[in-house]
Coordinates of C-alpha atoms and ligand atoms in Angstrom, one line a residue:
M185 CA 71.6 72.1 74.5
L186 CA 71.3 74.6 77.2
T187 CA 69.3 72.4 79.5
E188 CA 72.0 70.5 81.3
L189 CA 74.6 73.2 81.9
W190 CA 77.1 72.7 84.6
N191 CA 80.9 73.1 84.9
D192 CA 83.5 71.6 87.0
A193 CA 85.3 73.9 89.4
E194 CA 88.5 73.5 87.4
G195 CA 86.9 75.2 84.4
G196 CA 87.9 73.6 81.1
F197 CA 85.2 71.4 79.6
H198 CA 81.7 72.5 79.7
P199 CA 78.8 70.5 78.0
A200 CA 77.9 73.5 75.9
S201 CA 81.5 73.5 74.6
A202 CA 81.0 70.0 73.1
P203 CA 80.7 71.3 69.5
D204 CA 84.2 73.0 70.0
F205 CA 85.7 69.5 69.9
L206 CA 83.8 67.9 67.0
P207 CA 86.0 66.0 64.5
A208 CA 86.4 67.9 61.3
T209 CA 84.3 65.6 59.2
A210 CA 81.3 65.8 61.6
L211 CA 81.7 69.6 61.8
K212 CA 81.6 69.8 57.9
Q213 CA 78.4 67.7 57.8
V214 CA 76.7 70.0 60.3
Q215 CA 77.9 73.1 58.4
L216 CA 76.7 71.8 55.0
R217 CA 73.3 70.8 56.4
R218 CA 72.8 74.2 58.1
L219 CA 74.2 76.1 55.1
R220 CA 71.6 74.5 52.8
A221 CA 68.8 75.3 55.2
V222 CA 69.8 78.9 55.8
V223 CA 70.2 79.6 52.1
A224 CA 66.7 78.1 51.5
R225 CA 65.3 80.2 54.3
A226 CA 66.9 83.5 53.1
Y227 CA 65.8 82.7 49.5
K228 CA 62.2 82.2 50.5
N229 CA 61.9 85.1 52.9
V230 CA 64.3 87.9 52.0
A231 CA 63.5 89.7 48.7
L232 CA 67.0 91.3 48.3
F233 CA 68.7 87.9 48.6
R234 CA 66.2 86.2 46.3
T235 CA 66.7 88.9 43.6
R236 CA 70.5 88.6 43.8
M237 CA 70.2 84.8 43.4
E238 CA 67.9 85.1 40.5
E239 CA 70.3 87.6 38.8
R240 CA 72.9 84.8 39.0
S241 CA 70.3 82.1 37.9
L242 CA 70.9 80.4 41.2
T243 CA 68.4 78.5 43.4
P244 CA 69.1 77.0 46.8
D245 CA 69.6 73.6 45.2
A246 CA 72.9 74.9 43.8
I247 CA 74.5 74.2 47.2
H248 CA 76.0 70.7 47.0
S249 CA 79.1 71.2 49.0
L250 CA 80.6 73.9 51.3
A251 CA 82.8 75.1 48.4
D252 CA 79.6 76.1 46.6
I253 CA 79.2 79.0 49.0
Q254 CA 81.5 80.9 46.7
H255 CA 78.8 81.1 44.1
L256 CA 76.5 83.0 46.4
P257 CA 76.3 86.8 46.4
F258 CA 77.9 88.9 49.1
T259 CA 76.0 91.0 51.6
I260 CA 77.4 94.4 52.6
K261 CA 76.8 97.0 55.2
T262 CA 74.9 99.3 52.9
D263 CA 72.4 96.5 52.2
L264 CA 71.3 96.8 55.8
R265 CA 71.1 100.6 55.5
D266 CA 69.2 100.4 52.2
T267 CA 66.6 98.0 53.6
Y268 CA 66.3 99.9 57.0
P269 CA 64.7 99.1 59.3
F270 CA 63.3 95.5 58.8
G271 CA 64.0 94.7 55.1
L272 CA 66.3 91.8 55.7
F273 CA 64.2 90.0 58.3
A274 CA 63.4 86.4 57.4
S275 CA 60.8 85.9 60.2
P276 CA 57.5 87.6 60.9
M277 CA 57.7 90.2 63.7
S278 CA 55.5 87.9 65.8
D279 CA 58.5 85.5 66.0
V280 CA 61.0 88.3 66.7
V281 CA 61.6 88.6 70.4
R282 CA 64.5 91.2 70.4
L283 CA 65.9 94.0 68.3
H284 CA 69.4 95.5 68.7
A285 CA 71.0 98.3 66.6
S286 CA 74.5 99.6 66.0
S287 CA 74.9 103.2 65.3
G288 CA 78.0 103.2 63.1
T289 CA 79.6 106.5 62.2
T290 CA 77.0 108.1 60.0
G291 CA 73.3 108.0 59.2
K292 CA 70.7 105.5 60.1
P293 CA 71.6 102.7 62.5
I294 CA 71.8 99.0 61.5
V295 CA 68.9 97.0 63.0
V296 CA 69.3 93.3 63.8
A297 CA 66.7 90.8 65.0
Y298 CA 66.5 87.6 67.0
T299 CA 63.9 84.9 67.4
R300 CA 63.7 82.9 70.6
E301 CA 66.0 80.3 69.0
D302 CA 68.5 82.9 68.0
I303 CA 68.7 84.2 71.5
D304 CA 69.4 80.6 72.7
V305 CA 72.1 80.1 70.1
W306 CA 73.6 83.5 71.2
A307 CA 73.6 82.4 74.8
E308 CA 75.2 79.1 73.8
V309 CA 78.1 80.7 71.8
M310 CA 78.7 83.2 74.6
A311 CA 78.7 80.4 77.2
R312 CA 81.3 78.6 75.0
T313 CA 83.2 81.9 74.8
F314 CA 83.4 82.2 78.5
A315 CA 84.3 78.6 79.0
A316 CA 87.1 79.0 76.4
C317 CA 88.4 81.9 78.5
G318 CA 88.5 79.6 81.6
L319 CA 85.3 80.7 83.3
H320 CA 83.0 78.3 85.1
R321 CA 80.0 78.0 87.4
G322 CA 81.0 79.8 90.6
D323 CA 82.7 82.7 88.9
I324 CA 81.4 86.1 89.6
L325 CA 81.3 88.0 86.3
Q326 CA 81.1 91.7 86.2
N327 CA 79.6 92.6 82.9
A328 CA 80.7 96.2 82.1
F329 CA 79.8 96.0 78.4
G330 CA 77.1 98.6 77.7
Y331 CA 73.5 97.3 78.1
G332 CA 71.0 98.7 75.6
L333 CA 70.9 98.6 71.8
F334 CA 74.6 97.6 71.7
T335 CA 74.9 93.8 71.6
G336 CA 77.8 93.6 74.1
G337 CA 75.9 93.9 77.4
L338 CA 72.9 91.6 76.8
G339 CA 75.0 89.2 74.7
A340 CA 77.5 88.6 77.5
H341 CA 74.8 88.6 80.1
Y342 CA 72.8 85.7 78.7
G343 CA 76.0 83.8 78.0
G344 CA 77.3 84.3 81.5
E345 CA 74.1 83.0 83.0
A346 CA 73.9 80.1 80.6
L347 CA 77.4 79.1 81.8
G348 CA 76.2 79.2 85.4
A349 CA 78.4 82.1 86.4
T350 CA 77.0 84.8 88.7
V351 CA 76.5 87.9 86.5
I352 CA 76.6 91.4 87.7
P353 CA 74.8 93.6 85.1
I354 CA 76.6 96.8 85.9
S355 CA 76.9 98.0 82.2
G356 CA 79.6 100.6 81.3
G357 CA 80.4 103.8 83.3
N358 CA 80.5 104.9 86.9
T359 CA 84.0 103.7 87.3
D360 CA 84.3 104.2 91.0
R361 CA 81.3 101.9 91.6
Q362 CA 82.8 99.3 89.2
I363 CA 85.9 99.2 91.4
M364 CA 83.9 99.1 94.6
L365 CA 82.0 96.1 93.4
I366 CA 85.1 94.3 92.1
R367 CA 86.4 94.6 95.6
D368 CA 83.3 94.1 97.7
F369 CA 81.7 91.3 95.7
G370 CA 84.9 89.3 95.1
V371 CA 84.6 89.6 91.3
S372 CA 86.7 86.9 89.6
A373 CA 86.0 87.8 85.9
L374 CA 85.2 91.0 84.2
C375 CA 84.2 91.9 80.6
C376 CA 84.3 95.2 78.8
T377 CA 86.2 97.0 76.1
P378 CA 89.9 96.9 76.6
S379 CA 90.1 100.7 76.5
Y380 CA 87.6 101.0 79.3
F381 CA 89.5 98.5 81.4
T382 CA 92.7 100.6 81.0
H383 CA 90.7 103.4 82.6
M384 CA 89.5 101.1 85.4
I385 CA 93.2 100.2 86.1
E386 CA 94.1 103.9 86.3
R387 CA 91.1 104.8 88.5
A388 CA 91.8 101.9 90.9
R389 CA 95.3 103.1 91.4
E390 CA 94.0 106.6 92.2
L391 CA 91.6 105.2 94.7
G392 CA 94.4 103.2 96.3
V393 CA 93.0 99.8 95.3
D394 CA 95.6 97.3 94.2
L395 CA 93.9 94.9 91.7
H396 CA 96.6 92.4 92.3
D397 CA 95.3 91.9 95.9
L398 CA 91.8 91.0 94.7
P399 CA 90.3 87.7 93.4
L400 CA 89.9 89.2 89.9
R401 CA 91.5 86.5 87.6
V402 CA 90.3 86.9 84.1
G403 CA 89.4 89.8 81.8
I404 CA 87.3 89.2 78.6
F405 CA 87.8 92.0 76.2
G406 CA 86.5 92.9 72.7
A407 CA 84.4 95.2 70.5
E408 CA 87.5 97.2 69.3
P409 CA 91.0 96.4 68.2
W410 CA 93.7 96.2 70.8
T411 CA 97.4 95.2 70.4
D412 CA 99.5 92.6 72.1
G413 CA 101.2 95.6 73.8
M414 CA 97.9 96.6 75.3
R415 CA 97.3 93.1 76.5
R416 CA 100.7 93.0 78.3
H417 CA 99.9 96.4 79.9
I418 CA 96.5 95.0 81.2
E419 CA 97.8 91.7 82.3
T420 CA 100.7 93.2 84.3
E421 CA 98.9 96.2 85.7
A422 CA 95.9 94.2 86.9
G423 CA 97.5 90.8 87.5
I424 CA 94.9 88.9 85.3
K425 CA 94.8 86.9 82.1
A426 CA 93.3 89.0 79.3
Y427 CA 91.4 87.3 76.5
D428 CA 90.2 88.6 73.2
I429 CA 86.7 88.0 71.9
Y430 CA 85.2 89.0 68.6
G431 CA 81.8 89.6 67.1
L432 CA 79.6 92.0 65.3
S433 CA 76.0 93.0 65.4
E434 CA 75.2 91.9 61.9
I435 CA 76.2 88.3 62.6
I436 CA 74.9 88.0 66.2
G437 CA 77.0 90.3 68.4
P438 CA 79.8 89.0 70.6
G439 CA 80.2 85.2 70.4
V440 CA 81.4 84.8 66.9
A441 CA 85.0 83.9 67.9
S442 CA 87.0 83.6 71.1
E443 CA 90.5 83.0 72.3
C444 CA 91.2 80.0 74.5
S445 CA 93.9 79.3 77.1
A446 CA 96.6 79.3 74.3
Q447 CA 95.9 83.0 73.5
E448 CA 97.0 82.4 70.0
G449 CA 94.2 83.3 67.7
L450 CA 90.4 83.2 68.2
H451 CA 88.4 80.0 67.6
V452 CA 85.5 80.8 65.3
F453 CA 82.3 79.1 66.4
E454 CA 82.2 77.5 63.0
D455 CA 79.1 75.3 63.6
H456 CA 77.1 78.6 63.6
F457 CA 79.2 81.1 61.6
Y458 CA 81.0 80.0 58.5
P459 CA 84.2 82.0 57.8
E460 CA 85.9 82.8 54.5
I461 CA 88.8 85.1 53.7
I462 CA 88.6 87.1 50.5
D463 CA 90.8 89.6 48.7
P464 CA 89.1 92.9 49.6
E465 CA 89.8 94.3 46.1
T466 CA 88.7 91.5 43.9
G467 CA 86.3 89.5 46.1
E468 CA 88.2 86.3 45.3
A469 CA 88.4 83.7 48.0
L470 CA 91.9 83.3 49.5
P471 CA 93.4 80.1 50.8
D472 CA 93.7 79.5 54.6
G473 CA 96.6 81.3 56.1
Q474 CA 96.5 84.2 53.7
E475 CA 95.5 87.6 55.1
G476 CA 92.3 89.3 53.7
E477 CA 88.8 90.4 54.5
L478 CA 86.7 88.2 56.8
V479 CA 83.4 87.1 55.3
L480 CA 80.9 85.4 57.5
T481 CA 77.7 83.4 56.8
T482 CA 75.3 82.7 59.7
L483 CA 74.5 79.0 59.6
S484 CA 71.6 78.9 62.1
K485 CA 70.2 82.4 62.4
K486 CA 66.4 82.5 61.9
A487 CA 65.3 86.1 62.2
M488 CA 68.1 87.7 60.1
P489 CA 70.3 85.3 58.2
M490 CA 73.4 86.8 56.7
I491 CA 74.8 85.2 53.7
R492 CA 78.5 86.0 52.9
Y493 CA 78.5 89.2 54.9
R494 CA 81.6 91.3 54.2
T495 CA 82.9 92.4 57.7
R496 CA 85.7 94.7 56.5
D497 CA 87.8 93.2 59.3
I498 CA 91.2 92.0 58.1
T499 CA 92.6 88.7 59.4
S500 CA 93.7 85.2 58.3
L501 CA 92.6 81.7 59.2
I502 CA 94.9 79.4 61.1
T503 CA 94.4 75.7 60.3
E504 CA 97.1 74.2 62.5
P505 CA 95.6 72.3 65.5
C506 CA 95.4 74.3 68.7
T507 CA 97.0 73.1 71.9
C508 CA 93.7 73.5 73.8
G509 CA 92.2 70.6 71.7
R510 CA 89.4 72.6 70.1
T511 CA 88.9 71.6 66.5
L512 CA 87.4 74.9 65.4
R513 CA 89.6 76.9 63.1
R514 CA 91.2 80.0 64.5
M515 CA 91.4 83.5 63.1
R516 CA 94.3 85.9 63.9
R517 CA 93.4 88.9 66.1
I518 CA 91.9 91.7 64.2
G519 CA 94.4 94.6 64.0
R520 CA 92.7 96.6 61.3
R521 CA 89.7 97.1 59.0
S522 CA 89.8 97.6 55.3
D523 CA 88.2 101.0 55.9
D524 CA 90.3 102.5 58.7
M525 CA 93.4 103.1 56.8
F526 CA 94.7 106.6 55.9
I527 CA 97.5 107.7 53.8
I528 CA 100.2 110.1 55.1
R529 CA 102.8 111.2 52.7
G530 CA 102.2 108.2 50.5
V531 CA 102.4 105.7 53.4
N532 CA 99.5 103.5 54.4
V533 CA 98.8 103.9 58.1
F534 CA 96.5 102.0 60.4
P535 CA 95.7 103.2 64.0
S536 CA 96.9 99.8 65.5
Q537 CA 100.4 100.4 64.2
V538 CA 100.5 103.6 66.1
E539 CA 99.4 101.9 69.3
A540 CA 102.0 99.2 68.8
A541 CA 104.7 101.8 68.6
L542 CA 103.5 103.9 71.6
L543 CA 103.2 101.0 74.0
A544 CA 106.8 99.8 73.2
V545 CA 108.1 103.0 74.7
E546 CA 108.4 103.2 78.5
G547 CA 107.0 106.4 80.0
T548 CA 103.9 106.5 77.9
L549 CA 100.4 105.6 79.0
P550 CA 97.9 103.6 76.9
H551 CA 95.8 106.7 76.3
Y552 CA 96.3 108.3 72.9
Q553 CA 94.6 109.9 69.9
I554 CA 95.5 110.3 66.3
I555 CA 94.5 113.6 64.8
L556 CA 94.1 113.9 61.1
T557 CA 94.1 117.2 59.3
R558 CA 94.4 118.3 55.7
D559 CA 96.8 121.0 54.6
Q560 CA 96.8 122.1 50.9
G561 CA 95.4 118.8 49.8
L562 CA 97.8 116.6 51.8
D563 CA 96.8 114.6 54.8
R564 CA 98.7 115.2 58.0
M565 CA 98.8 113.2 61.2
A566 CA 99.5 114.2 64.8
V567 CA 99.7 111.7 67.6
E568 CA 98.7 112.9 71.0
V569 CA 99.8 110.6 73.8
E570 CA 99.7 110.8 77.6
V571 CA 103.0 110.3 79.5
T572 CA 103.4 109.3 83.1
P573 CA 103.4 112.1 85.8
E574 CA 107.1 111.5 86.3
V575 CA 108.0 112.0 82.7
F576 CA 105.6 114.9 82.4
S577 CA 107.2 116.7 85.3
D578 CA 110.4 116.4 83.3
R579 CA 112.9 116.5 86.2
I580 CA 115.6 114.7 84.3
G581 CA 115.0 115.7 80.8
A582 CA 112.7 112.7 80.6
L583 CA 110.2 114.3 78.3
E584 CA 112.7 114.9 75.4
N585 CA 114.0 111.4 75.9
V586 CA 110.5 109.9 75.6
R587 CA 109.8 112.1 72.6
T588 CA 112.9 110.9 70.8
R589 CA 112.3 107.3 71.5
L590 CA 108.7 107.6 70.4
A591 CA 109.6 109.3 67.2
Q592 CA 112.0 106.5 66.5
A593 CA 109.5 103.8 67.3
I594 CA 106.9 105.3 65.1
E595 CA 109.4 105.8 62.3
H596 CA 110.5 102.3 62.6
I597 CA 107.0 100.9 62.2
L598 CA 105.5 103.4 59.8
G599 CA 108.6 104.6 57.9
I600 CA 107.6 108.3 58.4
R601 CA 108.1 110.9 61.1
V602 CA 104.9 112.3 62.6
E603 CA 104.0 115.3 64.8
L604 CA 104.1 114.1 68.5
R605 CA 102.3 115.8 71.3
L606 CA 103.1 114.5 74.7
V607 CA 100.4 115.5 77.1
E608 CA 99.8 115.1 80.9
P609 CA 97.8 112.2 82.3
R610 CA 94.0 112.6 82.0
S611 CA 94.2 115.1 79.1
I612 CA 92.5 112.7 76.7
A613 CA 88.9 111.8 77.1
R614 CA 88.2 108.3 78.6
S615 CA 85.7 106.0 77.0
E616 CA 83.2 103.7 78.7
G617 CA 82.7 101.7 75.5
K618 CA 84.6 101.8 72.2
A619 CA 87.5 104.3 72.3
K620 CA 87.6 106.9 69.7
R621 CA 91.3 106.7 68.6
V622 CA 91.1 108.8 65.4
I623 CA 89.8 112.3 65.3
D624 CA 89.4 113.1 61.6
R625 CA 89.4 116.9 60.9
R626 CA 90.4 116.5 57.2
N627 CA 87.0 117.8 56.0
D628 CA 86.6 120.6 58.5
T629 CA 86.5 124.0 56.9
V630 CA 89.0 126.4 58.5
Ligands
DLL35 O1 81.3 95.2 69.0 C1 80.1 93.1 69.3 C2 81.0 92.8 70.4 C3 80.7 93.1 71.7 C4 82.2 92.1 70.2 C5 81.5 92.8 72.8 C6 83.0 91.7 71.3 C7 82.6 92.1 72.5 P1 79.6 96.1 66.7 O2 79.3 97.2 67.6 O3 78.6 95.8 65.6 O4 79.6 94.7 67.6 O5 81.0 96.2 66.1 C8 81.6 95.2 65.4 O6 83.8 95.9 66.1 O7 83.4 94.4 62.8 C9 85.2 94.9 64.4 O8 85.6 95.9 63.5 C10 85.2 95.4 65.8 N1 85.5 94.4 66.8 C11 84.7 93.6 67.6 N2 85.5 92.8 68.3 C12 86.8 93.0 68.0 C13 88.0 92.5 68.5 C14 80.4 94.5 68.6 N3 88.1 91.6 69.4 C15 83.0 95.6 64.9 N4 89.1 93.0 67.9 C16 83.7 94.5 64.2 C17 89.1 94.0 67.0 C18 86.8 94.1 67.0 N5 88.0 94.5 66.5

């Protein structure tokens, strides 16, 4: 697998990417064999899973075809919390070589475990991710995902090395140094959250560094939702190609799915992660093409197999063949989660809709926050957005003009008017990792 890694200077095909091009029948055989093994492993070693199988009078022998996966019980986030810290492990600690954790919003973190083999699979899927984004041996990859308990840093690190790229383990933060290294080391590819990269763009400009003049060619972004408008902003302002990658700690970290040169949906590394789409209300499986909640089963994880894990991420599967030649199914970009919706005057609102509206209006900057408050039992929403210095100085009535166009753009997308606060550049806190777009003050006592 990872023993004979190389890549031609043109990028494109990489030996680790071979499974990306498996014919559908061969892929299904691999999936079924691995599904049966992982179900047997979880049944034998994870009490919670065994109990749930027994409640349904199921044994691992019940899996005859991939479609039989639908009989298996779901796993949800609270299962990880309820069994904190190690209750879902299927390997003895002596076989576990790494732990990561994700803090979430409240309470105890979620702990995830990896055996030596799991780490190798992770490096493989991340190498395939980078290859799909056009990276190859010889690329200098600045890894600005956070190192530590977050899976982004080390996940990308091992994948970049497995590909044969030169990895700079800079982690998140210290933006001036990031820019200095991009310039001095001739960095050709960079990965971090899209929100952090918008900050790097802004800081580079302040420092008088024009990213267009540098060898930086590719940005690999993920860990949070970002719209096509944000992608256009990044690609134009930095003169790079910006790719979307997806993953979550519970499944492995980054490396679950990746865009390719087509930039039309993310190929799911289906030989390791089996995707399903369900109706988030009823739990019923939905046909390919229909939008619903993404459910993932790890097909090869040893230390912590996840069977039918409900991600809460909303997407749909694309079955049409991709122009890049990969046979892996694609999922559409994640714009929202089933749990990040709020209701304003009877209208369902997702943060990504607000971002789409903002970036369509010239004069705004991609730095914004949504502030939720509650007034006499009703939820209210204010949108705070930075505008360019020219607009903010308002020499030609530009501020009012932007306000009007923003109000219209938001009304057009959401169907409601919201309170708008146009603020000067740098008023909103910058993030080095995942941006906090929604400030929820609905339960604050006044
Ligand atoms: O964010 C893993 C990761 C690291 C992915 C680096 C990509 C790059 P968690 O911290 O567990 O893991 O958060 C997982 O983040 O369920 C999604 O809601 C969201 N998410 C991740 N990637 C994307 C993306 C990492 N490309 C949660 N688009 C997931 C939208 C994303 N949302």
